[in-house]
Coordinates of C-alpha atoms in Angstrom, one line a residue:
M1 CA -0.4 0.2 -0.2
K2 CA 2.3 2.3 0.8
K3 CA 4.4 1.7 -3.2
F4 CA 0.7 2.6 -4.6
I5 CA 0.9 5.7 -2.3
E6 CA 4.4 6.9 -3.3
E7 CA 3.2 5.8 -6.9
F8 CA 0.0 8.3 -7.0
K9 CA 1.7 10.8 -5.4
S10 CA 4.4 10.9 -7.7
F11 CA 1.7 11.2 -11.0
A12 CA -0.3 13.1 -8.9
L13 CA 2.6 16.3 -9.3
R14 CA 4.4 15.5 -12.0
G15 CA 4.3 18.9 -14.6
N16 CA 1.4 17.2 -16.6
V17 CA -1.5 16.5 -14.1
M18 CA -1.2 20.2 -12.3
D19 CA -1.4 21.9 -15.0
M20 CA -4.0 20.1 -16.4
A21 CA -6.0 20.9 -13.4
V22 CA -5.1 24.6 -12.9
G23 CA -6.6 24.7 -16.7
V24 CA -9.7 23.1 -15.8
L25 CA -10.5 25.1 -12.6
I26 CA -9.7 28.2 -14.6
G27 CA -11.7 27.0 -17.3
G28 CA -14.5 26.5 -15.3
A29 CA -13.9 30.0 -13.1
F30 CA -13.6 31.9 -17.3
T31 CA -17.0 30.0 -17.7
S32 CA -18.7 32.7 -15.2
I33 CA -17.1 35.7 -16.5
V34 CA -18.7 34.4 -20.7
T35 CA -22.0 33.2 -18.7
A36 CA -21.9 36.9 -16.8
L37 CA -20.6 39.3 -19.9
T38 CA -23.5 37.3 -21.7
T39 CA -26.5 37.4 -19.1
N40 CA -25.4 40.7 -18.7
F41 CA -24.8 42.9 -21.1
I42 CA -25.7 40.5 -24.6
Q43 CA -28.8 39.4 -23.5
P44 CA -29.9 42.7 -22.7
I45 CA -29.0 44.7 -25.5
L46 CA -30.1 42.0 -28.2
D47 CA -34.2 42.5 -25.6
V48 CA -34.1 46.4 -26.4
V49 CA -32.7 45.8 -30.2
T50 CA -35.5 43.2 -30.6
G51 CA -38.7 45.0 -28.5
A52 CA -38.4 41.7 -26.1
K53 CA -37.6 44.0 -22.9
T54 CA -36.9 47.0 -22.0
Y55 CA -34.7 48.0 -18.7
T56 CA -34.6 50.6 -16.4
L57 CA -31.3 52.7 -14.6
Q58 CA -31.9 50.4 -11.7
D59 CA -31.1 47.1 -13.8
V60 CA -28.3 48.1 -16.1
A61 CA -27.1 49.2 -12.8
G62 CA -27.0 45.4 -11.8
F63 CA -26.0 43.8 -14.7
G64 CA -22.6 45.9 -14.6
T65 CA -22.4 44.6 -10.9
A66 CA -22.8 40.9 -11.4
F67 CA -20.7 41.2 -14.1
I68 CA -17.4 42.9 -12.2
S69 CA -18.5 39.7 -9.4
A70 CA -17.9 37.6 -11.5
V71 CA -14.5 38.7 -12.6
V72 CA -13.7 39.3 -8.5
N73 CA -14.3 35.3 -8.1
F74 CA -12.2 34.9 -11.4
L75 CA -9.1 36.7 -9.7
I76 CA -9.3 35.2 -6.9
T77 CA -9.8 32.0 -8.0
A78 CA -6.6 33.1 -10.4
L79 CA -4.6 34.1 -7.1
V80 CA -5.6 31.1 -4.9
L81 CA -4.0 28.6 -7.8
F82 CA -0.8 30.4 -8.0
I83 CA -0.6 30.4 -4.3
L84 CA -1.1 27.1 -4.3
L85 CA 1.4 26.1 -6.7
K86 CA 3.9 27.8 -6.4
S87 CA 4.2 26.3 -2.8
I88 CA 3.9 22.9 -4.3
N89 CA 6.9 23.5 -6.6
K90 CA 8.7 25.0 -3.8
L91 CA 7.2 21.7 -1.6
M92 CA 9.1 19.8 -4.7
S93 CA 12.4 21.5 -5.3
L94 CA 13.1 21.1 -1.8
S95 CA 12.4 17.1 -1.8
V96 CA 14.9 17.1 -5.5
I97 CA 17.3 18.8 -3.7
K98 CA 17.0 16.3 0.0
K99 CA 17.5 13.5 -2.8
K100 CA 20.3 15.1 -4.7
E101 CA 22.2 15.8 -1.6
E102 CA 21.6 12.1 -0.3
E103 CA 22.2 10.5 -3.1
E104 CA 26.1 12.1 -3.0
A105 CA 27.5 10.5 -0.8
A106 CA 30.7 10.1 0.2
P107 CA 33.6 9.0 -2.6
T108 CA 34.3 4.8 -2.5
T109 CA 37.3 5.1 -4.7
K110 CA 40.6 7.7 -4.9
I111 CA 43.2 7.7 -7.9
C112 CA 46.4 6.4 -6.8
P113 CA 48.8 9.0 -7.4
F114 CA 51.7 7.5 -9.2
C115 CA 49.7 4.7 -12.2
K116 CA 46.5 6.6 -12.3
S117 CA 44.3 3.6 -11.2
E118 CA 41.0 4.1 -9.6
I119 CA 41.3 2.2 -6.3
S120 CA 39.6 1.7 -2.8
I121 CA 39.3 4.5 -0.8
E122 CA 40.5 2.3 2.2
A123 CA 43.4 1.2 0.0
T124 CA 47.6 1.8 1.9
R125 CA 48.8 0.0 -1.3
C126 CA 47.6 0.4 -4.6
P127 CA 47.3 -3.2 -5.7
H128 CA 48.2 -3.0 -9.5
C129 CA 51.6 -0.7 -9.1
T130 CA 52.2 -1.5 -5.5
S131 CA 52.7 1.8 -4.3
E132 CA 52.6 3.5 -0.6
L133 CA 50.2 5.6 -0.2
D134 CA 49.4 8.1 2.2
K135 CA 46.4 8.2 4.4

């Protein structure tokens, strides 16, 4: 079960999945802007032009506030997503840095100064040229 959770975490936090999730959320928020624009500006203009309905000044003022509300909701959603992604990217970069530090362990080999062969770090004599090595 632990391996399954690790695999899911790496899948979910991959760039493509995160980009797709952001796209879906921004698309949903932008839909409300388009709906508000259509309902509050384009439809009333068509109603007046076709003579289907007449509007008072109070009605027109209400249309503007609904559209502004949709725009503010979109901006808040975009800001929250930006902060969320920025923090996830920061956490991911910290975990990558930590893994790289763990991988960069102490060397296990060294180069013989006489014959330039690769030998064990603990060797006191080179197995190739039998030279005595400094500790």
